[in-house]
Amino acid sequence: MVFVLKPPFTDIEKLCTFSQRFPLPSMYRILVWKVLLGILPPHHESHGFVMRCRKEQYKDVHHALRVIRFIKDSTPQVEVFLRVYQLESGKLPRNPSLSSEAEDEVFLAIAKAMEEMVEDHIDCYWLISSFVNQLNNKYKDSIPQLPKLLEQYLSLEDSGLLTHLKLCSAMDHLPYNLWFRKCFAGCLPESSLQRVWDKVISGSCKILVFVAVEILLTFKMKLMALNSAGKIQQFLENIPQDNTDAIVSKAIELWHKHCGTPAHSV
């Protein structure tokens, strides 16, 4: 890992390949995410200057939001992040009391999960906003296709389970918003979620499909015993948290099995 991040600059292609092929060491994860998401440039000597600029930018926007009374001392941190993002992207509503849009709910779910992973709140904001931008831009056309891919790969892994889900009319009611739009934020605990986001941030939203497939396979017996789309959806939105690391490990194996392993020499 160290040689991939070796000064004077980081080779982004090699860093992406490493992140796709191997688990990221926890001590380097935030730095890697910052570089891959474009928060920090590849050249190491610029990191300090760029982060100082980003901190000043965040503070300026934060101050402006206080002046126009969109945030105050009691505002939850994730909501502060949302307001900063809205002002930065020109989407701040005219009235702070207006109800949230669907895209705001996605942002808040990702923000809440990221807040548990990142200590510095300014670092946290830039990671959230850059990750959300990646989902909205780079993966804009791919994410709507993921439910179809889920059905495709589930048919290859367990056609019987797929048949049962179809008979229950459950395939159209799986928690796709939670799984794919929110990237499992609010579904998986921190340690498991980080490993999934490593792959998404480094270039593959398709890993989300295989996590979903593995969840269905892992809880097959439970799902086969349920006979309504509503009950199946309710269970999958609140899966047990005790074996999610194993689920993610199997999902990554399944992903490599069907999609191959990046071959770039690192």
mmCIF file of C-alpha atoms in Angstrom, residues 7-199:
data_model
loop_
_atom_site.group_PDB
_atom_site.id
_atom_site.type_symbol
_atom_site.label_atom_id
_atom_site.label_comp_id
_atom_site.label_asym_id
_atom_site.label_seq_id
_atom_site.Cartn_x
_atom_site.Cartn_y
_atom_site.Cartn_z
ATOM 1 C CA PRO A 7 5.773 10.480 -3.075
ATOM 2 C CA PRO A 8 6.169 12.666 -5.068
ATOM 3 C CA PHE A 9 2.805 11.700 -6.578
ATOM 4 C CA THR A 10 0.206 8.943 -6.442
ATOM 5 C CA ASP A 11 -0.517 6.868 -9.535
ATOM 6 C CA ILE A 12 -4.324 7.012 -9.553
ATOM 7 C CA GLU A 13 -4.712 4.036 -11.895
ATOM 8 C CA LYS A 14 -2.567 1.814 -9.683
ATOM 9 C CA LEU A 15 -4.362 3.049 -6.585
ATOM 10 C CA CYS A 16 -7.740 2.163 -8.120
ATOM 11 C CA THR A 17 -6.474 -1.269 -9.109
ATOM 12 C CA PHE A 18 -5.040 -1.936 -5.648
ATOM 13 C CA SER A 19 -8.307 -0.894 -4.022
ATOM 14 C CA GLN A 20 -10.269 -3.173 -6.333
ATOM 15 C CA ARG A 21 -8.035 -6.177 -5.764
ATOM 16 C CA PHE A 22 -7.137 -5.948 -2.090
ATOM 17 C CA PRO A 23 -8.603 -4.771 1.230
ATOM 18 C CA LEU A 24 -7.497 -1.238 2.136
ATOM 19 C CA PRO A 25 -5.552 -0.962 5.403
ATOM 20 C CA SER A 26 -7.642 1.106 7.807
ATOM 21 C CA MET A 27 -4.772 3.533 8.492
ATOM 22 C CA TYR A 28 -4.673 4.568 4.803
ATOM 23 C CA ARG A 29 -8.395 4.367 3.957
ATOM 24 C CA ILE A 30 -9.353 8.032 4.444
ATOM 25 C CA LEU A 31 -6.290 9.255 2.535
ATOM 26 C CA VAL A 32 -7.015 6.846 -0.325
ATOM 27 C CA TRP A 33 -10.654 7.904 -0.466
ATOM 28 C CA LYS A 34 -9.647 11.573 -0.549
ATOM 29 C CA VAL A 35 -7.290 11.008 -3.470
ATOM 30 C CA LEU A 36 -9.659 8.760 -5.438
ATOM 31 C CA LEU A 37 -12.569 11.168 -4.970
ATOM 32 C CA GLY A 38 -10.474 14.123 -6.107
ATOM 33 C CA ILE A 39 -10.525 15.907 -2.753
ATOM 34 C CA LEU A 40 -6.727 15.751 -2.761
ATOM 35 C CA PRO A 41 -4.552 15.921 -5.901
ATOM 36 C CA PRO A 42 -2.141 13.121 -6.868
ATOM 37 C CA HIS A 43 0.877 15.302 -6.010
ATOM 38 C CA HIS A 44 1.701 14.954 -2.323
ATOM 39 C CA GLU A 45 3.368 18.338 -1.949
ATOM 40 C CA SER A 46 0.024 20.030 -2.658
ATOM 41 C CA HIS A 47 -2.001 18.137 -0.025
ATOM 42 C CA GLY A 48 -1.509 20.585 2.815
ATOM 43 C CA PHE A 49 -2.343 23.637 0.718
ATOM 44 C CA VAL A 50 -5.423 22.028 -0.867
ATOM 45 C CA MET A 51 -6.855 20.927 2.482
ATOM 46 C CA ARG A 52 -6.326 24.405 3.947
ATOM 47 C CA CYS A 53 -8.287 25.841 1.019
ATOM 48 C CA ARG A 54 -11.050 23.277 1.492
ATOM 49 C CA LYS A 55 -11.269 24.073 5.207
ATOM 50 C CA GLU A 56 -11.575 27.791 4.469
ATOM 51 C CA GLN A 57 -14.219 27.111 1.854
ATOM 52 C CA TYR A 58 -16.248 24.979 4.292
ATOM 53 C CA LYS A 59 -15.963 27.625 7.034
ATOM 54 C CA ASP A 60 -17.077 30.403 4.665
ATOM 55 C CA VAL A 61 -20.172 28.469 3.575
ATOM 56 C CA HIS A 62 -20.891 27.451 7.180
ATOM 57 C CA HIS A 63 -20.730 31.097 8.252
ATOM 58 C CA ALA A 64 -23.049 32.158 5.428
ATOM 59 C CA LEU A 65 -25.609 29.541 6.491
ATOM 60 C CA ARG A 66 -25.542 30.870 10.043
ATOM 61 C CA VAL A 67 -26.036 34.429 8.828
ATOM 62 C CA ILE A 68 -29.131 33.478 6.813
ATOM 63 C CA ARG A 69 -30.317 31.321 9.744
ATOM 64 C CA PHE A 70 -30.384 27.998 7.950
ATOM 65 C CA ILE A 71 -28.258 26.434 10.702
ATOM 66 C CA LYS A 72 -27.702 27.131 14.384
ATOM 67 C CA ASP A 73 -25.824 25.573 17.310
ATOM 68 C CA SER A 74 -28.488 22.914 17.824
ATOM 69 C CA THR A 75 -28.606 21.808 14.164
ATOM 70 C CA PRO A 76 -27.555 18.132 13.868
ATOM 71 C CA GLN A 77 -24.175 17.775 12.166
ATOM 72 C CA VAL A 78 -25.508 15.689 9.274
ATOM 73 C CA GLU A 79 -28.088 18.382 8.541
ATOM 74 C CA VAL A 80 -25.307 20.997 8.595
ATOM 75 C CA PHE A 81 -23.474 18.912 5.999
ATOM 76 C CA LEU A 82 -26.636 18.790 3.870
ATOM 77 C CA ARG A 83 -27.123 22.577 4.029
ATOM 78 C CA VAL A 84 -23.471 23.212 3.110
ATOM 79 C CA TYR A 85 -23.822 20.819 0.177
ATOM 80 C CA GLN A 86 -27.079 22.426 -0.951
ATOM 81 C CA LEU A 87 -25.597 25.921 -0.866
ATOM 82 C CA GLU A 88 -22.445 24.777 -2.650
ATOM 83 C CA SER A 89 -24.456 23.073 -5.397
ATOM 84 C CA GLY A 90 -27.064 25.809 -5.771
ATOM 85 C CA LYS A 91 -29.888 23.663 -4.372
ATOM 86 C CA LEU A 92 -30.572 25.406 -1.075
ATOM 87 C CA PRO A 93 -34.358 25.649 -0.603
ATOM 88 C CA ARG A 94 -35.933 29.052 -0.018
ATOM 89 C CA ASN A 95 -37.217 27.959 3.369
ATOM 90 C CA PRO A 96 -35.319 25.700 5.805
ATOM 91 C CA SER A 97 -38.604 24.165 6.972
ATOM 92 C CA LEU A 98 -39.440 22.698 3.547
ATOM 93 C CA SER A 99 -39.711 18.898 3.559
ATOM 94 C CA SER A 100 -36.764 16.832 2.362
ATOM 95 C CA GLU A 101 -36.470 15.568 -1.183
ATOM 96 C CA ALA A 102 -35.594 11.938 -1.934
ATOM 97 C CA GLU A 103 -32.043 12.948 -2.868
ATOM 98 C CA ASP A 104 -31.701 14.688 0.511
ATOM 99 C CA GLU A 105 -32.611 11.429 2.262
ATOM 100 C CA VAL A 106 -29.852 9.656 0.335
ATOM 101 C CA PHE A 107 -27.366 12.370 1.301
ATOM 102 C CA LEU A 108 -28.346 12.213 4.976
ATOM 103 C CA ALA A 109 -28.064 8.409 5.090
ATOM 104 C CA ILE A 110 -24.580 8.509 3.580
ATOM 105 C CA ALA A 111 -23.620 11.426 5.834
ATOM 106 C CA LYS A 112 -24.723 9.581 8.970
ATOM 107 C CA ALA A 113 -22.668 6.532 8.002
ATOM 108 C CA MET A 114 -19.613 8.589 7.008
ATOM 109 C CA GLU A 115 -19.787 10.550 10.272
ATOM 110 C CA GLU A 116 -19.196 7.280 12.154
ATOM 111 C CA MET A 117 -16.063 6.614 10.110
ATOM 112 C CA VAL A 118 -14.361 10.032 9.998
ATOM 113 C CA GLU A 119 -13.382 12.059 13.071
ATOM 114 C CA ASP A 120 -12.667 15.457 11.494
ATOM 115 C CA HIS A 121 -15.970 17.044 10.479
ATOM 116 C CA ILE A 122 -14.481 19.041 7.592
ATOM 117 C CA ASP A 123 -12.805 15.947 6.149
ATOM 118 C CA CYS A 124 -16.122 14.191 6.673
ATOM 119 C CA TYR A 125 -18.048 16.821 4.716
ATOM 120 C CA TRP A 126 -15.754 16.668 1.704
ATOM 121 C CA LEU A 127 -15.851 12.872 1.651
ATOM 122 C CA ILE A 128 -19.656 12.865 1.827
ATOM 123 C CA SER A 129 -20.157 15.520 -0.844
ATOM 124 C CA SER A 130 -17.584 14.002 -3.202
ATOM 125 C CA PHE A 131 -18.995 10.500 -2.744
ATOM 126 C CA VAL A 132 -22.543 11.723 -3.386
ATOM 127 C CA ASN A 133 -21.323 13.572 -6.488
ATOM 128 C CA GLN A 134 -19.682 10.377 -7.713
ATOM 129 C CA LEU A 135 -22.985 8.516 -7.308
ATOM 130 C CA ASN A 136 -24.955 11.298 -9.011
ATOM 131 C CA ASN A 137 -22.546 11.800 -11.901
ATOM 132 C CA LYS A 138 -20.246 8.860 -12.621
ATOM 133 C CA TYR A 139 -22.821 6.228 -11.675
ATOM 134 C CA LYS A 140 -25.950 8.139 -12.725
ATOM 135 C CA ASP A 141 -26.754 5.753 -15.586
ATOM 136 C CA SER A 142 -25.434 2.601 -13.916
ATOM 137 C CA ILE A 143 -27.360 2.598 -10.625
ATOM 138 C CA PRO A 144 -30.833 2.312 -12.268
ATOM 139 C CA GLN A 145 -29.579 -0.844 -14.042
ATOM 140 C CA LEU A 146 -28.494 -2.617 -10.843
ATOM 141 C CA PRO A 147 -31.873 -4.273 -10.035
ATOM 142 C CA LYS A 148 -31.832 -5.955 -13.454
ATOM 143 C CA LEU A 149 -28.266 -7.162 -12.841
ATOM 144 C CA LEU A 150 -29.285 -8.456 -9.420
ATOM 145 C CA GLU A 151 -31.931 -10.669 -11.024
ATOM 146 C CA GLN A 152 -29.432 -11.814 -13.656
ATOM 147 C CA TYR A 153 -26.755 -12.892 -11.187
ATOM 148 C CA LEU A 154 -29.226 -14.370 -8.708
ATOM 149 C CA SER A 155 -30.575 -16.575 -11.501
ATOM 150 C CA LEU A 156 -27.041 -17.900 -12.006
ATOM 151 C CA GLU A 157 -26.392 -18.480 -8.305
ATOM 152 C CA ASP A 158 -29.780 -19.766 -7.128
ATOM 153 C CA SER A 159 -32.641 -19.942 -9.624
ATOM 154 C CA GLY A 160 -34.911 -21.556 -7.019
ATOM 155 C CA LEU A 161 -34.644 -18.573 -4.709
ATOM 156 C CA LEU A 162 -35.274 -16.211 -7.606
ATOM 157 C CA THR A 163 -38.384 -18.190 -8.564
ATOM 158 C CA HIS A 164 -39.689 -17.956 -4.991
ATOM 159 C CA LEU A 165 -39.121 -14.196 -4.867
ATOM 160 C CA LYS A 166 -40.913 -13.762 -8.186
ATOM 161 C CA LEU A 167 -43.850 -15.910 -7.068
ATOM 162 C CA CYS A 168 -44.175 -13.650 -4.021
ATOM 163 C CA SER A 169 -43.943 -10.578 -6.296
ATOM 164 C CA ALA A 170 -40.981 -9.545 -4.124
ATOM 165 C CA MET A 171 -38.435 -8.686 -6.828
ATOM 166 C CA ASP A 172 -40.084 -5.320 -7.479
ATOM 167 C CA HIS A 173 -40.238 -4.586 -3.747
ATOM 168 C CA LEU A 174 -36.698 -5.349 -2.628
ATOM 169 C CA PRO A 175 -35.054 -2.422 -0.758
ATOM 170 C CA TYR A 176 -33.241 -1.115 -3.836
ATOM 171 C CA ASN A 177 -33.178 2.458 -2.521
ATOM 172 C CA LEU A 178 -31.375 1.307 0.626
ATOM 173 C CA TRP A 179 -29.049 -1.069 -1.195
ATOM 174 C CA PHE A 180 -28.132 0.818 -4.340
ATOM 175 C CA ARG A 181 -28.934 4.533 -4.005
ATOM 176 C CA LYS A 182 -27.764 4.705 -0.389
ATOM 177 C CA CYS A 183 -24.947 2.171 -1.003
ATOM 178 C CA PHE A 184 -26.065 0.119 2.035
ATOM 179 C CA ALA A 185 -25.743 3.107 4.398
ATOM 180 C CA GLY A 186 -28.057 2.300 7.286
ATOM 181 C CA CYS A 187 -28.049 -1.386 6.369
ATOM 182 C CA LEU A 188 -24.497 -2.567 7.062
ATOM 183 C CA PRO A 189 -22.361 -1.713 10.114
ATOM 184 C CA GLU A 190 -19.264 0.449 9.738
ATOM 185 C CA SER A 191 -16.628 -2.277 9.291
ATOM 186 C CA SER A 192 -18.590 -4.004 6.528
ATOM 187 C CA LEU A 193 -19.717 -0.794 4.861
ATOM 188 C CA GLN A 194 -16.169 0.554 4.557
ATOM 189 C CA ARG A 195 -15.093 -2.495 2.549
ATOM 190 C CA VAL A 196 -18.025 -2.070 0.153
ATOM 191 C CA TRP A 197 -17.387 1.648 -0.267
ATOM 192 C CA ASP A 198 -13.695 0.932 -0.998
ATOM 193 C CA LYS A 199 -14.821 -0.786 -4.195
#
